[in-house]
Coordinates of N, CA and C in Angstrom, one line a residue:
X1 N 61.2 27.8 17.3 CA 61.2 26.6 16.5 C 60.4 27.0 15.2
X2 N 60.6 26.0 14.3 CA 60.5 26.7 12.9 C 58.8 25.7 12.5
X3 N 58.2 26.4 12.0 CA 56.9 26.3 12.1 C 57.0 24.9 10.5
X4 N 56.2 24.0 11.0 CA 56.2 22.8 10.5 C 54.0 22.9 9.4
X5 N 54.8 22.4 8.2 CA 53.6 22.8 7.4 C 53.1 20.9 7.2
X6 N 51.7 20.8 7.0 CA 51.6 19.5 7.3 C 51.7 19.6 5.4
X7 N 52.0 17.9 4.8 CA 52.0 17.5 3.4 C 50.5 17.3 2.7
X8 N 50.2 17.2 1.6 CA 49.0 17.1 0.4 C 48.9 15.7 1.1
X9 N 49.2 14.8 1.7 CA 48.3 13.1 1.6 C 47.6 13.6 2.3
X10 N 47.2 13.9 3.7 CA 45.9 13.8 4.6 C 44.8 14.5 3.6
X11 N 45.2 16.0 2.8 CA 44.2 16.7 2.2 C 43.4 15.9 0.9
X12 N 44.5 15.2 0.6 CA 44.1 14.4 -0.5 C 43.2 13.4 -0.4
X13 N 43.2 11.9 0.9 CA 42.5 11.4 1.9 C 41.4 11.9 1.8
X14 N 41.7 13.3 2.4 CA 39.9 13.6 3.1 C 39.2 13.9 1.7
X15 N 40.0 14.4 0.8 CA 38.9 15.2 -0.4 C 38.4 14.1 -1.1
X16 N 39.1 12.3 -1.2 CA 38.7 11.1 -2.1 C 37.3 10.9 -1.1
X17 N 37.6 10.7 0.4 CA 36.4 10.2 0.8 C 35.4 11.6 0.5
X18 N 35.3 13.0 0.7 CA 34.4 13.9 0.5 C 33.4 13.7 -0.7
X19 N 34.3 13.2 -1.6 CA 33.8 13.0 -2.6 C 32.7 12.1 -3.2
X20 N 32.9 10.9 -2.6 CA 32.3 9.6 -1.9 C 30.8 9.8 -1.5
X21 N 31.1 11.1 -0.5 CA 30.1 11.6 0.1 C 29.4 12.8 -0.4
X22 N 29.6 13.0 -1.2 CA 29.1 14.5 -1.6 C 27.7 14.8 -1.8
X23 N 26.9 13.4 -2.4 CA 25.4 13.5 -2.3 C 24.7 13.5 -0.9
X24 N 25.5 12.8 0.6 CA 24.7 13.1 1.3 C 24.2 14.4 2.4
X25 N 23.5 14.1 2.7 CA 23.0 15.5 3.2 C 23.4 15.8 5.2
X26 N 23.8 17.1 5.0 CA 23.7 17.5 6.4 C 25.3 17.5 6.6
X27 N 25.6 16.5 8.2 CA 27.0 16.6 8.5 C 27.6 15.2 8.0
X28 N 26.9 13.9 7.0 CA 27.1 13.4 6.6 C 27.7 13.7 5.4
X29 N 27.7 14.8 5.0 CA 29.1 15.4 3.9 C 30.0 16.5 4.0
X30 N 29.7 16.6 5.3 CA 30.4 17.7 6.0 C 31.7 17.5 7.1
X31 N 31.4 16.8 7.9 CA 32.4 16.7 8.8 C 33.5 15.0 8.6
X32 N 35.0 14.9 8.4 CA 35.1 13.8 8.1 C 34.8 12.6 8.7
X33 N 34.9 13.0 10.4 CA 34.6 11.4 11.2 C 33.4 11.3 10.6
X34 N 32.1 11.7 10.4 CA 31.1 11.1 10.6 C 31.1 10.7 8.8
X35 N 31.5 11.2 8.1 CA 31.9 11.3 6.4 C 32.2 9.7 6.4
X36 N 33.2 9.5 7.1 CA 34.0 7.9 7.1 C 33.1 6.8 7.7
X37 N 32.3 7.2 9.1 CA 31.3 6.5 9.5 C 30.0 6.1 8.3
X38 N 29.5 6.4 8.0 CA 28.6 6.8 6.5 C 29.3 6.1 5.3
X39 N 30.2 6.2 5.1 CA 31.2 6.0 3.8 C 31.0 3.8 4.3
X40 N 31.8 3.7 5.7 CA 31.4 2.4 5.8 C 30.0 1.9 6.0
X41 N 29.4 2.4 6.5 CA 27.8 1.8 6.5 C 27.2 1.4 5.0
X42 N 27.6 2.5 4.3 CA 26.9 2.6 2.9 C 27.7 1.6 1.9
X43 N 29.2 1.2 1.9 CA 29.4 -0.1 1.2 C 29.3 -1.6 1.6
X44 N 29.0 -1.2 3.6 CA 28.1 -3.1 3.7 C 27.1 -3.1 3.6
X45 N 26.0 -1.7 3.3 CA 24.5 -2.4 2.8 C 24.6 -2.4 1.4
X46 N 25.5 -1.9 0.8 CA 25.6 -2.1 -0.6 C 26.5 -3.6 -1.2
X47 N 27.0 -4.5 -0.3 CA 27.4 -5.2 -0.4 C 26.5 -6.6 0.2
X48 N 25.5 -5.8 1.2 CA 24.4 -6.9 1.7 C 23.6 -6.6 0.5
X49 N 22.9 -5.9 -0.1 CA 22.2 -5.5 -1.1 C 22.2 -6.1 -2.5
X50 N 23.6 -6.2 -2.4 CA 24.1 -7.1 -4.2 C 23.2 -8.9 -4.2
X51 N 23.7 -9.4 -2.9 CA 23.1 -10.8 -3.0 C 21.6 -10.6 -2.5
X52 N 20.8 -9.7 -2.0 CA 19.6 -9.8 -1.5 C 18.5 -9.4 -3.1
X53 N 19.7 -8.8 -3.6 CA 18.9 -8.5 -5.1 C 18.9 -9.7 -5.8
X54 N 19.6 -10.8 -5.6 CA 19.6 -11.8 -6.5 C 18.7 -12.6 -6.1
X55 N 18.2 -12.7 -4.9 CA 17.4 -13.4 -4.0 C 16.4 -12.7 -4.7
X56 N 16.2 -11.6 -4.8 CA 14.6 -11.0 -4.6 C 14.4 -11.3 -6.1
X57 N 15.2 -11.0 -7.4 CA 15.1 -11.6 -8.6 C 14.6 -12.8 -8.8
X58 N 15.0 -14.1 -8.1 CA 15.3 -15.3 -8.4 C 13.6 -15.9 -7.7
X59 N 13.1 -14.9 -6.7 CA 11.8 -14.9 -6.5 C 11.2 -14.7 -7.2
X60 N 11.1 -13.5 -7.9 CA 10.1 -12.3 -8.9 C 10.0 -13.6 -10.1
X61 N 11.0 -14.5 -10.6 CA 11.2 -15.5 -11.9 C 10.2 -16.6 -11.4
X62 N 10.1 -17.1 -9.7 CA 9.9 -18.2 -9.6 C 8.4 -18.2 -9.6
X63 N 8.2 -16.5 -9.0 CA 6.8 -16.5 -8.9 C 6.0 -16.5 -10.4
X64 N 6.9 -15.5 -11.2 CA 6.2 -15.2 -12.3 C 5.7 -16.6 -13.6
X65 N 7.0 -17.8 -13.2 CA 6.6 -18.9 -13.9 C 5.4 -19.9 -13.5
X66 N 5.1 -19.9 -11.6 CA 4.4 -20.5 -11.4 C 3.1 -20.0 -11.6
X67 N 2.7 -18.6 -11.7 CA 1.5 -18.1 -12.0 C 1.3 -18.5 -13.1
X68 N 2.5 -18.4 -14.6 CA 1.2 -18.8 -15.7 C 1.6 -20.4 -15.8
X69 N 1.7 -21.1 -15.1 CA 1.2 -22.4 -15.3 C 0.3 -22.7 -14.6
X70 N 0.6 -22.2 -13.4 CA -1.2 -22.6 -12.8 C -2.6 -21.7 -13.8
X71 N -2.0 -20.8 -14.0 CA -3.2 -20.1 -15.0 C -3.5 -20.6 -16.5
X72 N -2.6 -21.0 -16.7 CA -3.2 -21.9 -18.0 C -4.1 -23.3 -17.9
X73 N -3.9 -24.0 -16.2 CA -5.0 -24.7 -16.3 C -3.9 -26.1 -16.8
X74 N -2.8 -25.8 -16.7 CA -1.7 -27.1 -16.5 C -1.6 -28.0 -15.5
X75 N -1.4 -29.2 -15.5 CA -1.0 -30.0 -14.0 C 0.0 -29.7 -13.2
X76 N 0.8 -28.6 -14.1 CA 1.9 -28.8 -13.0 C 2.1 -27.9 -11.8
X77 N 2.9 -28.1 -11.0 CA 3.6 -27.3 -10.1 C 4.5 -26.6 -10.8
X78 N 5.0 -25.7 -9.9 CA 6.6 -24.9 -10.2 C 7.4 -26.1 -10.4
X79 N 7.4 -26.9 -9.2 CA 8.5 -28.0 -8.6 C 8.9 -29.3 -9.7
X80 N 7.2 -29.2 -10.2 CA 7.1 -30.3 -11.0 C 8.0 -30.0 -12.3
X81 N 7.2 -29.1 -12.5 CA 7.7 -28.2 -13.9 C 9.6 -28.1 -13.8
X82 N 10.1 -28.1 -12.9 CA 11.9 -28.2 -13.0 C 12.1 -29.2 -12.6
X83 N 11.7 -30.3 -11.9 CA 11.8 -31.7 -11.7 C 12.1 -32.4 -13.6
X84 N 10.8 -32.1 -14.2 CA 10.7 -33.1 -15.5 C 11.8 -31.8 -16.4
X85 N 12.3 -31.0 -16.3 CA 13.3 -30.1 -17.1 C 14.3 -30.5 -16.8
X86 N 14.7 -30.9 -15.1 CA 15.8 -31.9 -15.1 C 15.9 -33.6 -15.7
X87 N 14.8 -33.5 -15.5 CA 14.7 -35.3 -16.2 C 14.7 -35.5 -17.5
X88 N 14.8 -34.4 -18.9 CA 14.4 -34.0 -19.8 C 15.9 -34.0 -20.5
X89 N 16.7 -33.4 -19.3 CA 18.2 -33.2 -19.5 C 18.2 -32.0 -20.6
X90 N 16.8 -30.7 -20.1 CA 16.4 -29.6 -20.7 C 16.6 -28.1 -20.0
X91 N 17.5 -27.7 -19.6 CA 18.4 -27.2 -18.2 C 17.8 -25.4 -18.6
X92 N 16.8 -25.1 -18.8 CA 16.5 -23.8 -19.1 C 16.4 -22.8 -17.8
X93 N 17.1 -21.8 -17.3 CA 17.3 -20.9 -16.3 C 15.9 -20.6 -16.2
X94 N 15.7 -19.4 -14.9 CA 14.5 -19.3 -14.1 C 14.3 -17.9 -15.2
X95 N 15.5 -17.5 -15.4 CA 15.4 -16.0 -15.9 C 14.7 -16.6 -17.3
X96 N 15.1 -17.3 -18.0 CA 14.8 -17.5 -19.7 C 13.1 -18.2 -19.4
X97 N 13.0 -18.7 -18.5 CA 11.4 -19.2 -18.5 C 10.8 -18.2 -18.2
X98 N 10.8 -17.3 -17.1 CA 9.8 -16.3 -16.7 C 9.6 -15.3 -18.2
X99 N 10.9 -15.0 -18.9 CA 10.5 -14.2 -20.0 C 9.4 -14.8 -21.0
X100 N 9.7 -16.5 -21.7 CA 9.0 -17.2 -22.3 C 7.7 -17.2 -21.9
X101 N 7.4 -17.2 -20.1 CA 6.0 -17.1 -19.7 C 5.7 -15.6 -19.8
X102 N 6.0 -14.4 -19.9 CA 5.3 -13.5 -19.8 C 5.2 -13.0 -21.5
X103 N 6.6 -13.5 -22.5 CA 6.1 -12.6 -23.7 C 5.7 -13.5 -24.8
X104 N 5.7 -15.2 -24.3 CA 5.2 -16.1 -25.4 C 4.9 -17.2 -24.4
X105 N 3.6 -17.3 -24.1 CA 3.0 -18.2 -23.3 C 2.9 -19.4 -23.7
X106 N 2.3 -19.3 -25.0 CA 2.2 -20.3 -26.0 C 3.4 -21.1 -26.2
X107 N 4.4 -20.8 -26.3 CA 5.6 -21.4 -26.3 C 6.5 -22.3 -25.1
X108 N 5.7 -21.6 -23.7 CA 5.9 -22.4 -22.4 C 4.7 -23.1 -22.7
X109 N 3.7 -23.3 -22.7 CA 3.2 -24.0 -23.4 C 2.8 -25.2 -24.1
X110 N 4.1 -25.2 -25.0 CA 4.6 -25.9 -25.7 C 5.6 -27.0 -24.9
X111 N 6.6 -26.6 -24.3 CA 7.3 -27.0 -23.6 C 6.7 -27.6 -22.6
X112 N 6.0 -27.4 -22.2 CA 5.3 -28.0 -20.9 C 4.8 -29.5 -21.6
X113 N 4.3 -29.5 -22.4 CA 3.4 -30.6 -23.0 C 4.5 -31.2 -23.5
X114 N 5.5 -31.4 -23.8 CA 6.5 -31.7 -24.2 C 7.2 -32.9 -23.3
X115 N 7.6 -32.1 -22.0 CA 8.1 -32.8 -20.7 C 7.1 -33.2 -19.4
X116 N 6.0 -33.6 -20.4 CA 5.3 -34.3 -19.1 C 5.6 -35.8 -19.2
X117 N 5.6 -36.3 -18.2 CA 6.5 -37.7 -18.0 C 5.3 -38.4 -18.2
X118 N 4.2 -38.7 -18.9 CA 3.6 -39.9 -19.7 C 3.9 -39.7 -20.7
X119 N 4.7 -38.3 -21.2 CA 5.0 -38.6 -23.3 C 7.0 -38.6 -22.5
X120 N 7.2 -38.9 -22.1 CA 8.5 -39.6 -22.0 C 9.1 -40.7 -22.9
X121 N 9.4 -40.9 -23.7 CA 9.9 -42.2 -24.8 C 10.7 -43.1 -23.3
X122 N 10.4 -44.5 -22.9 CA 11.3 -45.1 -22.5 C 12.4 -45.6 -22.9
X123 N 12.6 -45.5 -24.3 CA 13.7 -46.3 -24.8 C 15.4 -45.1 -24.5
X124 N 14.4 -43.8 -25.0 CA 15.6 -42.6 -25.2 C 15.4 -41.6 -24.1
X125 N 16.1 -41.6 -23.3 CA 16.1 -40.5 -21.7 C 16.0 -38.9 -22.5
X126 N 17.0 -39.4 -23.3 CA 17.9 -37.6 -24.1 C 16.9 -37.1 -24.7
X127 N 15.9 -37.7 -25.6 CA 15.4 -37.3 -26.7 C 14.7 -35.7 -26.2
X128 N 14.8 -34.9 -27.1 CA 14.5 -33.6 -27.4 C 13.3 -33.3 -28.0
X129 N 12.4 -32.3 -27.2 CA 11.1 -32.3 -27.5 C 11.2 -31.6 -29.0
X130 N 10.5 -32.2 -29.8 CA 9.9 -31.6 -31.3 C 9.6 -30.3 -31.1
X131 N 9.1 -29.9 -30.3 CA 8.1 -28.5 -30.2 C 10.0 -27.1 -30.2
X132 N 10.8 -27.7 -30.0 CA 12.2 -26.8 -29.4 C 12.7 -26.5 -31.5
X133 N 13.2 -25.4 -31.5 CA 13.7 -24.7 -32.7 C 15.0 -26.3 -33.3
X134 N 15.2 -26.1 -34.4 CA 16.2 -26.4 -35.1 C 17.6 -25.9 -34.8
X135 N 17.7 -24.9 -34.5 CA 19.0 -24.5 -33.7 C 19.6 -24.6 -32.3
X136 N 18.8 -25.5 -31.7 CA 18.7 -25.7 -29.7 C 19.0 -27.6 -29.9
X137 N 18.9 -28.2 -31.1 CA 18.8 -29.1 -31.1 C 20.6 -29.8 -31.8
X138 N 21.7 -28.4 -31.7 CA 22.8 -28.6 -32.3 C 23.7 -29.3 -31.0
X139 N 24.6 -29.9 -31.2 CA 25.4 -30.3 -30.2 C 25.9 -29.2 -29.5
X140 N 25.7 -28.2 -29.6 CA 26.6 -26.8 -28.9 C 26.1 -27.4 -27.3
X141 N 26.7 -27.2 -26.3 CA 26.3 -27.4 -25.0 C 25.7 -26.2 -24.5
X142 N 26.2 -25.2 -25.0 CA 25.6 -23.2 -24.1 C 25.1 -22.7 -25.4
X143 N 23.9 -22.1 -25.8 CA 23.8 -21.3 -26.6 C 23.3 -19.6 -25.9
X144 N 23.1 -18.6 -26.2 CA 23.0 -17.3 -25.6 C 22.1 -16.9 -25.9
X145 N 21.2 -16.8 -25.1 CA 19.2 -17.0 -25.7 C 18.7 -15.4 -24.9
X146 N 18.5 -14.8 -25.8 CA 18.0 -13.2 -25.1 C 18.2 -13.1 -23.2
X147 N 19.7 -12.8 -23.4 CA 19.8 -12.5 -22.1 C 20.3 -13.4 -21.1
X148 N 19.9 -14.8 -21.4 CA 20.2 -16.2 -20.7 C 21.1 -17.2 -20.8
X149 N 20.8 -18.2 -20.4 CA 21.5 -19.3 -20.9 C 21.1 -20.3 -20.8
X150 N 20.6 -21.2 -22.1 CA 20.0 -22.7 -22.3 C 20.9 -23.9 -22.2
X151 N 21.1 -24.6 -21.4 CA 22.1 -25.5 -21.0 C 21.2 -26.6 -21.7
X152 N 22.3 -27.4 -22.4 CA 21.7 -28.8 -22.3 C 23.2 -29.9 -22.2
X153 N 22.6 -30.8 -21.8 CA 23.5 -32.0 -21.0 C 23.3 -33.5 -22.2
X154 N 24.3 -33.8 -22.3 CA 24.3 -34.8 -23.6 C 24.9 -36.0 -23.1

C-alpha cells in the first residue's frame, strides 16, 4: 500500500497556536495538548480581566474624588457630591473629576460650591454654575474634555 503523506492544515494549526504560546515557559510552549490547554485558560482570564479592570478603575476615580473632598474640609460626601451633579443636570464622568481633583483642586473646588443645594436658584433647575468656562456653557450636548466626556442634559 502506497504510503499516505498527511497535508500543511494540521502543521499550520499547530504552528498559529505555537505561536500564541511562544512566551510561555516549559511544556506550556512545547507540547500542543497542553499549548491549547493554556492558550484557553489565558483568553478567559483575559476576558475576566477586561471587566475587572474597569471595576478596579471606576474604584481608583471614586476613591480618588472622595479623598479630596473630604480633605478640603467640604460638606460633602462622594454620594452627595453626584446626587447634586445629577440635580444640577451637570453629568461630569468619574474619570473627568478624579483628574480635576488631582491636577486642579481649586477648580473641583469651584464646582463643588457651585452645586450645593442652598445656592440652587428655585425659579431655574438648568441654570449653569458661573464658576464653568464659556465653552461648556454652548448648547453642544457632548463636548471631549481631556480624555472624557462632559454630558449635559437640556
Amino acid at each position: 500500500m502506497t504510503r499516505i503523506k498527511r497535508g500543511y492544515i494540521a502543521r499550520r494549526r499547530r504552528t498559529k497556536i505555537r505561536l500564541f504560546a511562544s512566551s510561555f515557559r516549559g511544556a506550556h510552549s512545547r507540547l500542543t495538548r497542553t499549548i491549547t490547554q493554556q492558550k484557553i485558560r489565558a483568553l478567559v482570564s483575559a476576558d475576566r480581566d477586561r471587566g475587572r479592570k474597569k471595576r478596579d478603575f471606576r474604584r481608583l476615580w471614586i476613591t480618588r474624588i472622595n479623598a479630596a473632598i473630604r480633605k478640603g474640609g467640604v460638606s460633602h460626601s462622594y454620594s452627595k457630591l453626584i446626587h447634586n451633579l445629577y440635580n444640577r443636570r451637570l453629568l461630569l464622568n468619574r474619570k473627568i473629576l478624579a483628574q480635576i481633583a488631582i491636577s486642579n483642586r481649586n477648580c473641583l473646588y469651584m464646582i463643588l460650591n457651585k452645586i450645593n443645594p442652598e445656592s440652587l436658584p428655585e425659579s431655574l433647575p438648568e441654570a449653569l454654575p458661573e464658576a464653568l468656562p464659556e465653552a461648556l456653557k454652548t448648547p453642544q450636548a457632548l463636548l471631549r474634555i481631556n480624555g472624557g466626556f462632559f454630558y449635559r442634559t437640556s
